[in-house]
Short mmCIF file of C-alpha atoms in Angstrom, two decimals:
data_model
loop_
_atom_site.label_atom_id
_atom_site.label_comp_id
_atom_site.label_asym_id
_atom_site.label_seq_id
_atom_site.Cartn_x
_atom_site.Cartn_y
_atom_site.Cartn_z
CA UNK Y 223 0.00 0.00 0.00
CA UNK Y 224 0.99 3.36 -1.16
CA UNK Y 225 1.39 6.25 1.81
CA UNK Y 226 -1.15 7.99 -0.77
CA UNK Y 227 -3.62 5.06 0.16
CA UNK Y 228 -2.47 5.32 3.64
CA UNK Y 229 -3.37 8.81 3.98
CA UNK Y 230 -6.15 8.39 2.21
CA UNK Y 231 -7.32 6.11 4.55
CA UNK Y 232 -6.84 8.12 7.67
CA UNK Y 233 -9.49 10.37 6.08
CA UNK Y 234 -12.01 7.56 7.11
CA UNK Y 235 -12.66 9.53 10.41
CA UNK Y 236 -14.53 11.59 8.23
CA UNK Y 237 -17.64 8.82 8.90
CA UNK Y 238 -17.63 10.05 12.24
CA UNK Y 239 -18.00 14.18 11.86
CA UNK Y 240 -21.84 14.69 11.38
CA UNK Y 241 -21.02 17.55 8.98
CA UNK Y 242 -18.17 15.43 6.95
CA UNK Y 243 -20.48 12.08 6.54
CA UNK Y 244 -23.34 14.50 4.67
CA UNK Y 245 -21.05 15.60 1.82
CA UNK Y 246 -19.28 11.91 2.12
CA UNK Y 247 -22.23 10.11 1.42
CA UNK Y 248 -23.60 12.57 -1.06
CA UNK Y 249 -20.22 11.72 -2.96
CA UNK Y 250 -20.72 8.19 -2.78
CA UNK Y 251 -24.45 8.25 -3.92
CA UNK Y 252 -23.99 10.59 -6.63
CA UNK Y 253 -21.62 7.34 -8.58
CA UNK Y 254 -24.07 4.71 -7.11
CA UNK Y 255 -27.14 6.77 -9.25
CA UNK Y 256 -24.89 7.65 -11.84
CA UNK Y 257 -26.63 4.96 -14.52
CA UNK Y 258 -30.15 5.81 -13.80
CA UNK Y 259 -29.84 9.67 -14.06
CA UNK Y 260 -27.86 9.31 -17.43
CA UNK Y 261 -30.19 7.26 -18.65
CA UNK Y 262 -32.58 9.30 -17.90
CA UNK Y 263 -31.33 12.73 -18.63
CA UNK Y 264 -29.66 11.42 -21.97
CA UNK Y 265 -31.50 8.78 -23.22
CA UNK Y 266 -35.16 8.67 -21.53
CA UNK Y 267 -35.73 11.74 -22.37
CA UNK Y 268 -34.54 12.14 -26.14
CA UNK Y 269 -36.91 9.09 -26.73
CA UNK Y 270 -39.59 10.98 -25.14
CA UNK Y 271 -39.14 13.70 -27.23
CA UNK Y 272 -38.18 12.04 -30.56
CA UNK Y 273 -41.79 10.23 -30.07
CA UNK Y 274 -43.60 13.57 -29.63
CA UNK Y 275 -42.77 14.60 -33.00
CA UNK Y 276 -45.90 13.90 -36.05
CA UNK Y 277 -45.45 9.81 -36.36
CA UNK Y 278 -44.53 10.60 -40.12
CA UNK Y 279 -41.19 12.12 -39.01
CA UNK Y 280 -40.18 9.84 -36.66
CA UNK Y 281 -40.43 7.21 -38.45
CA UNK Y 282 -38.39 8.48 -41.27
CA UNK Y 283 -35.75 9.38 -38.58
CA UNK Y 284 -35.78 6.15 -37.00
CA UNK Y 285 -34.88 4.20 -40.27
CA UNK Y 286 -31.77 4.27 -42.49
CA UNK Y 287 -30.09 6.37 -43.10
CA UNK Y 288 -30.45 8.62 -39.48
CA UNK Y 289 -31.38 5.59 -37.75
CA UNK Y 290 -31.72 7.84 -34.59
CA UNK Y 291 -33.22 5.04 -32.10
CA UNK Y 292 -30.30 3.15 -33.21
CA UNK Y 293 -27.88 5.71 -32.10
CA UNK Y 294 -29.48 6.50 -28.99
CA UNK Y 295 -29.13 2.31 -28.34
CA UNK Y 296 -25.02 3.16 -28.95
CA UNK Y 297 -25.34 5.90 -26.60
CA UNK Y 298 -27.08 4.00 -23.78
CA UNK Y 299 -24.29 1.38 -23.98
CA UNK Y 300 -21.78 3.93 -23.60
CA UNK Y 301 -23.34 4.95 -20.59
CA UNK Y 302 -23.39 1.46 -19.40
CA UNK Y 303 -19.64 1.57 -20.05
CA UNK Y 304 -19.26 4.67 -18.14
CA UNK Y 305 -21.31 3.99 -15.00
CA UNK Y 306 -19.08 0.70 -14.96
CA UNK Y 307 -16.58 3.22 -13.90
CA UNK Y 308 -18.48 5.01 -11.31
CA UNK Y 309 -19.04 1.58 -9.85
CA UNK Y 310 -15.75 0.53 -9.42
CA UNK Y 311 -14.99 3.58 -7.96
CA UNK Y 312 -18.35 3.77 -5.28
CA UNK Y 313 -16.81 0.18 -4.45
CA UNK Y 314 -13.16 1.43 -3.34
CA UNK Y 315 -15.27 4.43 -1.37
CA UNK Y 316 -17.00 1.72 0.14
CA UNK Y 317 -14.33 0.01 1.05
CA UNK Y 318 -12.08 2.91 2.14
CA UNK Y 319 -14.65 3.72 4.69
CA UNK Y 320 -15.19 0.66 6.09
CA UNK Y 321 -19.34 1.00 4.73
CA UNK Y 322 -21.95 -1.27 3.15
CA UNK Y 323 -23.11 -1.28 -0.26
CA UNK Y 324 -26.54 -1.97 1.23
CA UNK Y 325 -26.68 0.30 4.43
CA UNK Y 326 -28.70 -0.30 7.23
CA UNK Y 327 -30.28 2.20 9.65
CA UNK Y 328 -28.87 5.89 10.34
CA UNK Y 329 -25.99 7.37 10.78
CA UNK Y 330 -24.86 4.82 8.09
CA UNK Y 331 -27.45 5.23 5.57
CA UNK Y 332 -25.94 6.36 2.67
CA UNK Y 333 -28.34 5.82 -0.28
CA UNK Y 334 -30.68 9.15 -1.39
CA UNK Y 335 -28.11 11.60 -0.10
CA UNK Y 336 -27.13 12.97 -3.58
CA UNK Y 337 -28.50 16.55 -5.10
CA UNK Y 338 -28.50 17.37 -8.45
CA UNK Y 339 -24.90 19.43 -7.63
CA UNK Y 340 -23.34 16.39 -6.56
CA UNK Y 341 -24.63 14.13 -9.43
CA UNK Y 342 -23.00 16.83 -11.60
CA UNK Y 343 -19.96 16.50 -10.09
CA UNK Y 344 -19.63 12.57 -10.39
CA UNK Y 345 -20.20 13.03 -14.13
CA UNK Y 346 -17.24 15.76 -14.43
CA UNK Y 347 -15.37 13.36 -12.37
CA UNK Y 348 -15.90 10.53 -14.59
CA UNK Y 349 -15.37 12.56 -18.28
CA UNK Y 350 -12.31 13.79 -16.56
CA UNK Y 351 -10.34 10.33 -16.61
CA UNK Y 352 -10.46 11.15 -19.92
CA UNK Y 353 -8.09 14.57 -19.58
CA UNK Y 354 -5.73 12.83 -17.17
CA UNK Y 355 -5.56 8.92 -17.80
CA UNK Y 356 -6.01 8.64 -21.41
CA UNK Y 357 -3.46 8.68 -24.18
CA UNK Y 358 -6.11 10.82 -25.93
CA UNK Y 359 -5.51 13.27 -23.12
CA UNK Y 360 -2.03 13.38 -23.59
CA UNK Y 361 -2.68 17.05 -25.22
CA UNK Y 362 -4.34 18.71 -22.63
CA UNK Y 363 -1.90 17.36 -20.23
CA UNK Y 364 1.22 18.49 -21.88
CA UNK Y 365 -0.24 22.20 -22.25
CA UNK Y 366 -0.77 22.12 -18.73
CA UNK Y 367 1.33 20.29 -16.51
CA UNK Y 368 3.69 20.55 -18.75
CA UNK Y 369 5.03 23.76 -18.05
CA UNK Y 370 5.28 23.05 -14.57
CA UNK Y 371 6.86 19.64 -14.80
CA UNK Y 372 9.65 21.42 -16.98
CA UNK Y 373 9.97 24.02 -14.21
CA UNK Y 374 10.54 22.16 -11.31
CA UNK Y 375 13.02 19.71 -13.62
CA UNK Y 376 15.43 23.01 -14.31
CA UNK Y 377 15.26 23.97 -11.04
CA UNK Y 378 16.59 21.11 -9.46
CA UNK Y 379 18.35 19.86 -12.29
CA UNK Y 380 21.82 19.61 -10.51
CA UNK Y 381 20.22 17.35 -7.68
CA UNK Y 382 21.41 14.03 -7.85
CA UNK Y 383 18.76 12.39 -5.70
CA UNK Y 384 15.17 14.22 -6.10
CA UNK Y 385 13.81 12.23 -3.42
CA UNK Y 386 14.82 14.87 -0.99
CA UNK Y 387 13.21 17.68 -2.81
CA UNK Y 388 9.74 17.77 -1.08
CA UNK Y 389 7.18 19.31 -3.89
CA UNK Y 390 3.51 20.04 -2.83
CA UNK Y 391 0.39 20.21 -5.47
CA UNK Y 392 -2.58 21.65 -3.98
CA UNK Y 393 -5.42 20.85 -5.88
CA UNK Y 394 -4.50 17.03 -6.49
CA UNK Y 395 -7.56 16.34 -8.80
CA UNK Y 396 -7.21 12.67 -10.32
CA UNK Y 397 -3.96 12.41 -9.50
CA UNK Y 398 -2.19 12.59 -12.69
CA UNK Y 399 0.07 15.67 -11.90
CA UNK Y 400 0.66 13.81 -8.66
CA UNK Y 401 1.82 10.60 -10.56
CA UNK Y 402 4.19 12.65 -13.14
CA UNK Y 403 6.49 14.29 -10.27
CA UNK Y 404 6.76 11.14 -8.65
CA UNK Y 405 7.57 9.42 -11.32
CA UNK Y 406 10.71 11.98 -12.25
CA UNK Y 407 11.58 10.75 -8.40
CA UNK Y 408 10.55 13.95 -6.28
CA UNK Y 409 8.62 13.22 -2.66
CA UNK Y 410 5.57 14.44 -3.70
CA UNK Y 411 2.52 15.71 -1.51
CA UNK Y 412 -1.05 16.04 -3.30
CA UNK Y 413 -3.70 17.87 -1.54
CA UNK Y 414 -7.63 17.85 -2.84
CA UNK Y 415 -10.88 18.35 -0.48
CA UNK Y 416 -12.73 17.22 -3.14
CA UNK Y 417 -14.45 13.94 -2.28
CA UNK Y 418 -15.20 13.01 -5.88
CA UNK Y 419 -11.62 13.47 -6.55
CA UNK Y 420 -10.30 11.84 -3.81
CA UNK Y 421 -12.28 8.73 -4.18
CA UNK Y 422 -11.60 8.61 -8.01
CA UNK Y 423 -7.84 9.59 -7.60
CA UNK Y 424 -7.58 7.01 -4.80
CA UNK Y 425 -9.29 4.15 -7.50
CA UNK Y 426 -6.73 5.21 -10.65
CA UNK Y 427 -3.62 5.45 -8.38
CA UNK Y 428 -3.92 2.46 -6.16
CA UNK Y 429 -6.92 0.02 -7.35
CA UNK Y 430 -6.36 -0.29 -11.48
CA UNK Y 431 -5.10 -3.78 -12.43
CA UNK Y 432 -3.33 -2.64 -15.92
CA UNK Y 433 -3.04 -0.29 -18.37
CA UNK Y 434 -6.13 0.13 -20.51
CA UNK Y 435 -8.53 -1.77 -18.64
CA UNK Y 436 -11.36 0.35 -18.82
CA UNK Y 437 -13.56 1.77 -21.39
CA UNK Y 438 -14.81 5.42 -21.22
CA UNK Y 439 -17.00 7.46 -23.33
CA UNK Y 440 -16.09 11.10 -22.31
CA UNK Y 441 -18.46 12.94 -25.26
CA UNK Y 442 -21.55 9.96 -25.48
CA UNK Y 443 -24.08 12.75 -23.64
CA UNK Y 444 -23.19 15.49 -26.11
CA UNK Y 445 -25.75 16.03 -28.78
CA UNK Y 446 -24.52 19.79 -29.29
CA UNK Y 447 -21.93 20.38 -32.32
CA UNK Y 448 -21.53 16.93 -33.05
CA UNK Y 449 -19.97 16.47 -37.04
CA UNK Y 450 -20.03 12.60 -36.56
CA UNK Y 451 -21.81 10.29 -34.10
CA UNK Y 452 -18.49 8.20 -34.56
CA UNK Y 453 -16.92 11.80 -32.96
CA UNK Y 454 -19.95 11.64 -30.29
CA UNK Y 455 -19.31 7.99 -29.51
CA UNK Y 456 -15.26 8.05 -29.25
CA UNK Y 457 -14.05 5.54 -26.69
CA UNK Y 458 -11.01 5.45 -25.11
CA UNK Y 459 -8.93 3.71 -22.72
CA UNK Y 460 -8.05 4.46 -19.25
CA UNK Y 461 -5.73 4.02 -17.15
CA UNK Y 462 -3.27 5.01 -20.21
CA UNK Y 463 -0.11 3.50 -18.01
CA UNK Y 464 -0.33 1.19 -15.01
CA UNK Y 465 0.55 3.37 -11.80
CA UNK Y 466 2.11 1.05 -9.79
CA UNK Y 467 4.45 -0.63 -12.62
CA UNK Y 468 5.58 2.72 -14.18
CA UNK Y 469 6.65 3.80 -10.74
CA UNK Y 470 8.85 0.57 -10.04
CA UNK Y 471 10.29 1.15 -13.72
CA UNK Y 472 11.18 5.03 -12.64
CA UNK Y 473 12.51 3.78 -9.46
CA UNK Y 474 16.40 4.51 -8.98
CA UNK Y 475 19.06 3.39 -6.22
CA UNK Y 476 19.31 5.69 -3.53
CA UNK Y 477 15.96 7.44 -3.79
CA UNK Y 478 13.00 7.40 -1.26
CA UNK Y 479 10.85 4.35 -1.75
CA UNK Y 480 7.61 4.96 -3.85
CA UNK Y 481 5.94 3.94 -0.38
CA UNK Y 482 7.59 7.67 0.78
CA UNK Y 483 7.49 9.57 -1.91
CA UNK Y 484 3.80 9.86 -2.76
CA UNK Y 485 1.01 11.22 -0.75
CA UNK Y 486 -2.05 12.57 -0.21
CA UNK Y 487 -3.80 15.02 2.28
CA UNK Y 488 -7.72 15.68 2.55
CA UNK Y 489 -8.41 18.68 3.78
CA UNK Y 490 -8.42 22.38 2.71
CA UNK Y 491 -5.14 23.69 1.54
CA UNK Y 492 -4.92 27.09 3.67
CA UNK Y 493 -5.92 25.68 6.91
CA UNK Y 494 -3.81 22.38 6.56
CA UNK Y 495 -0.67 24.52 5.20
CA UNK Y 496 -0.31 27.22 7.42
CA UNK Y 497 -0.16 25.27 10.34
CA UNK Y 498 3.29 25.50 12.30
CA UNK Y 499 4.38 21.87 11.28
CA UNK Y 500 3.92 22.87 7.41
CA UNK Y 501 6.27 26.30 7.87
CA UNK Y 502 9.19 26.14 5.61
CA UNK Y 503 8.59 22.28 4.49
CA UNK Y 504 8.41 22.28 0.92
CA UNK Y 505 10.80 23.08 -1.67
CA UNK Y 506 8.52 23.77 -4.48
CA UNK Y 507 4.75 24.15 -5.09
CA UNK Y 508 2.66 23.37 -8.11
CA UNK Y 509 -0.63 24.66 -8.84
CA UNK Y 510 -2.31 24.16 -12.26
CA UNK Y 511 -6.09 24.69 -13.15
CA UNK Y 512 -5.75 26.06 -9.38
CA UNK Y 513 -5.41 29.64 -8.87
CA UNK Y 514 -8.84 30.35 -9.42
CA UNK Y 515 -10.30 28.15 -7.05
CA UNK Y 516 -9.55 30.71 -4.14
CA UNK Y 517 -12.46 32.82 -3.04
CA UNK Y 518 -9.71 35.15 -1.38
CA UNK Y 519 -6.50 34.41 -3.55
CA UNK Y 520 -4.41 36.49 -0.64
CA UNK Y 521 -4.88 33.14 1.53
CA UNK Y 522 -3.59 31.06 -1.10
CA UNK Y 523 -0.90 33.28 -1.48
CA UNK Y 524 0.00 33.74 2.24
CA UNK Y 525 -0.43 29.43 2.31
CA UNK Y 526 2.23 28.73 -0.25
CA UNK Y 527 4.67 31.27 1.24
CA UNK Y 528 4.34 29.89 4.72
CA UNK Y 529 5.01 26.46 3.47
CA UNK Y 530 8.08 26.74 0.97
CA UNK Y 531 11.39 27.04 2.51
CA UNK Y 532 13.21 30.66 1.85
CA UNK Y 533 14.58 30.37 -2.05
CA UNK Y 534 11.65 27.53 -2.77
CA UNK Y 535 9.57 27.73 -6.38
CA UNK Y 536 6.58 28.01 -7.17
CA UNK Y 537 5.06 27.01 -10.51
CA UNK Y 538 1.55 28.14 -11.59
CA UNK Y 539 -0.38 27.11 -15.20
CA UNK Y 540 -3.89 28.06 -15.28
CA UNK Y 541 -6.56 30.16 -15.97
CA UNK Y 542 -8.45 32.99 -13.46
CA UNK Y 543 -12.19 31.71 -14.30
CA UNK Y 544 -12.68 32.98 -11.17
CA UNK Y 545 -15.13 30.25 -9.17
CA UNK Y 546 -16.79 32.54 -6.64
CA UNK Y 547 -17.90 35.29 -9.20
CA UNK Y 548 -21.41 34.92 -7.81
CA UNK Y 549 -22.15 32.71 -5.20
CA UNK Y 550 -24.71 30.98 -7.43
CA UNK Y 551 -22.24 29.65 -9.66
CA UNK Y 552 -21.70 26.41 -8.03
CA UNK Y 553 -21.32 23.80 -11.29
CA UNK Y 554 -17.72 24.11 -11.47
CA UNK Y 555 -16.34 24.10 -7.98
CA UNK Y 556 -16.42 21.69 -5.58
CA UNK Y 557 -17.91 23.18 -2.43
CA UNK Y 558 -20.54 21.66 -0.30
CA UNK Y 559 -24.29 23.67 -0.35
CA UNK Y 560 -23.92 23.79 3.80
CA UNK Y 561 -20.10 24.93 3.56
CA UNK Y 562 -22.13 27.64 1.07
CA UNK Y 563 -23.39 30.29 3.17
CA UNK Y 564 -20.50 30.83 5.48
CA UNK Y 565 -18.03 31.21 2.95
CA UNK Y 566 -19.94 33.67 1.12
CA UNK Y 567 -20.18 35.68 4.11
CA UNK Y 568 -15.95 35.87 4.31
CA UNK Y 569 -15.80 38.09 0.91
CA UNK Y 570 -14.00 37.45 -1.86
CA UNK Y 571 -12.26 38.93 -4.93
CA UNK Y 572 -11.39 38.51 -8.73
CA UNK Y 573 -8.21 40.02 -9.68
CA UNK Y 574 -6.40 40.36 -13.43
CA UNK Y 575 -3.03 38.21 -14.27
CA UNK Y 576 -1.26 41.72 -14.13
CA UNK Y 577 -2.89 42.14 -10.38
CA UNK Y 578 -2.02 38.52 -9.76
CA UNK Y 579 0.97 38.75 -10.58
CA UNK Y 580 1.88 42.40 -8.62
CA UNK Y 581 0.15 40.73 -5.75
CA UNK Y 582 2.33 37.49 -5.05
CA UNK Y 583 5.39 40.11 -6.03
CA UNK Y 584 4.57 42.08 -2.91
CA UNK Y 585 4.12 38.98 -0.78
CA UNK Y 586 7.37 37.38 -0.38
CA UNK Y 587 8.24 36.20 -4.22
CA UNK Y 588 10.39 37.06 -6.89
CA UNK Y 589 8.35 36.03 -9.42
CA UNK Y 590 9.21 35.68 -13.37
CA UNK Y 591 6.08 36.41 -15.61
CA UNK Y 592 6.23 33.13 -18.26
CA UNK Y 593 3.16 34.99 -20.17
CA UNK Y 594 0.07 34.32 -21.49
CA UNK Y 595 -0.20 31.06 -23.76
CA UNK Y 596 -1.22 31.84 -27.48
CA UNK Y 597 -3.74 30.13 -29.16
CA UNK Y 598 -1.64 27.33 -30.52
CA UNK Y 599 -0.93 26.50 -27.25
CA UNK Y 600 -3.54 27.05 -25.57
CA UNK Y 601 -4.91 24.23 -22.86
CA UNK Y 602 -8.04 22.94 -23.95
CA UNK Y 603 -10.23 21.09 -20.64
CA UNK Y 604 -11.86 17.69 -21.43
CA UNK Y 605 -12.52 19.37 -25.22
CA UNK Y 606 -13.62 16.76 -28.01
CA UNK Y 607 -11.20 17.58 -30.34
CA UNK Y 608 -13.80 17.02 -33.22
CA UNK Y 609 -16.33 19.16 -31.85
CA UNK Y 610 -17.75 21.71 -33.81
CA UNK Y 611 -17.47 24.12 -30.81
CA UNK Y 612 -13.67 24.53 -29.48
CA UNK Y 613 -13.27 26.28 -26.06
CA UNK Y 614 -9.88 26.63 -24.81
CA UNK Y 615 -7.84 29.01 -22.49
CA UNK Y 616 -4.82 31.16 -23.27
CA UNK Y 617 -3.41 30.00 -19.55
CA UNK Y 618 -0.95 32.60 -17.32
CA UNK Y 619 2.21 30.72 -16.65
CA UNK Y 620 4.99 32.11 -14.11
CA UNK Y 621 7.36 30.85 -12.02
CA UNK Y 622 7.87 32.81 -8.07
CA UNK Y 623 10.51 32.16 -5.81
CA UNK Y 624 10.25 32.93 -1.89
CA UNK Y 625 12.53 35.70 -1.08
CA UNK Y 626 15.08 34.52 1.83
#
């Protein structure tokens, strides 16, 4: 067992805050009702529809050469396909937490707990294998993390054993930026509050057999801009490499085990890393797809200072689609609805790159503006590449250094 799993299973207490178990078994419903809601929402109700047109046009549409019931038929099997992942990953959360598949009376009961927020964000979860552990997603990744990665490789280039260089990457996600830095033999730290992430990240990392064994559909509930059904029905393969097997092949004399070199903490970043036993720890930070996340970026920036040692890095690739514009906005974070109200009531702001970019200058850093991305480089996030509709973002990448 990985310390990631390890840590990851310390976060079991989690059953035992009133509070915690709420949004834990919201999580863990939300991938048990995955397959009915898709079907459903996808399938059910594009049938519905498609029969309420005159009986003259459907049946045209139902025979060669649309053959729409047909491709609905394809579509429901990719769901299938997909909610076989959601399983597999409800049955590691199961496990993890030491809980039933069939639960029994309160506190335990975790069945009915999801809301339409959380069944939202076990979809994203699941289409976002296809970002991180597919080859398919190799593109997206290497626009990304790959900035970073290169970073933290030059700046540490003349250290002959990386497993003393302590690197910490707040906003774990799946994992996959995790996996890449320990893999290039640093001790790496992830950090995600996510539950959805956590439980997937935990299932990818620890609990896949081989490379490839799973099928996943990441566009099969678009209808929107389609040129192809073959484009809407694109399957891929995930795990792209097996976890375990290319970190024994990366594995060199002299370094830190695997066992010590990757982990994970659940909890939120700026109260977990600006306690005294995080001061000065780390010897580089990387944040992509992250920045934004803050609802007051100053504590992210005060959090990463207080945990780097004086002369540390910190890398940053992402955008500033800032996720607490309106409190409303809820689809693309991942905050709880009870966590909602309090936090809105602590204020928060949305600042430019250029602001950005003054502000972590006057809080400690020397930082190096690596510019704004142009379009040919430009990070796409979980984008069909066929689509007729291509959304990307021109990401800020810099590099800051904590001033002795």
């Amino acid at each position: 067992m990985s310390s990631f799993e390890e840590s990851w299973r310390s976060a079991s207490t989690a059953v035992q805050d009133k509070e915690e178990r709420k949004i834990l078994f919201a999580t863990l419903d939300s991938f048990r009702q995955y397959r009915r809601v898709a079907h459903f929402n996808v399938t059910h109700r594009r049938r519905q529809n498609f029969y309420a047109l005159p009986s003259s046009e459907w049946q045209l549409l139902s025979g060669p050469p649309i053959n729409f019931l047909e491709t609905l038929e394809h579509v429901d099997d990719a769901i299938d396909a997909n909610a076989d992942v959601a399983a597999e990953i409800l049955k590691i959360g199961l496990e993890s937490f030491g809980l039933e598949t069939e639960p029994g009376v309160d506190p335990i009961h975790w069945h009915g707990e999801a809301k339409s927020l959380d069944m939202d964000k076990a979809r994203s979860t699941v289409r976002q294998f296809y970002r991180d552990w597919s080859s398919e997603g190799a593109g997206e990744r290497q626009t990304s993390y790959g900035p970073v990665l290169r970073d933290i490789d030059a700046a540490f280039t003349n250290v002959a054993n990386k497993g003393d260089i302590k690197v910490l990457v707040p906003g774990a996600g799946l994992g996959r930026l995790l996996f890449e830095l320990c893999k290039q033999g640093y001790d790496v730290e992830g950090n995600e509050i996510s539950y959805h992430q956590l439980i997937a990240s935990n299932w990818i990392l620890n609990h896949c057999d081989e490379a490839e064994q799973y099928t996943l559909f990441p566009f099969a509930s678009e209808f929107s801009n389609i040129i192809s059904r073959a484009d809407q029905l694109k399957r891929v393969k995930i795990p792209d490499v097996h976890v375990a097997t290319a970190l024994a092949d990366s594995h060199v004399a002299g370094r830190k085990s695997i066992r010590e070199r990757m982990k994970m903490t659940a909890a939120d970043f700026t109260e977990l890393y600006c306690n005294a036993k995080n001061r000065g720890v780390f010897q580089a930070v990387a944040t992509v797809f992250f920045l934004d996340t803050a609802q007051d970026v100053m504590r992210y920036i005060k959090t990463v200072h207080h945990c780097l040692e004086p002369g540390g890095i910190w890398s940053n690739n992402g955008p500033l689609l800032w996720h607490w514009t309106s409190p409303n906005e809820q689809t693309a974070k991942n905050v709880p609805d009870e966590q909602l109200a309090d936090q809105v009531n602590q204020g928060s702001i949305e600042l430019s790159v250029e602001e950005v970019l003054k502000l972590v200058g006057s809080m400690g850093f020397e930082v190096d503006d690596r510019g704004i991305k142009d379009e040919a480089s430009a990070s796409g996030y979980i984008q069909n590449p066929n689509s007729m509709l291509q959304n990307s973002y021109r990401t800020s990448h810099w590099l800051a250094r904590k001033i002795a």
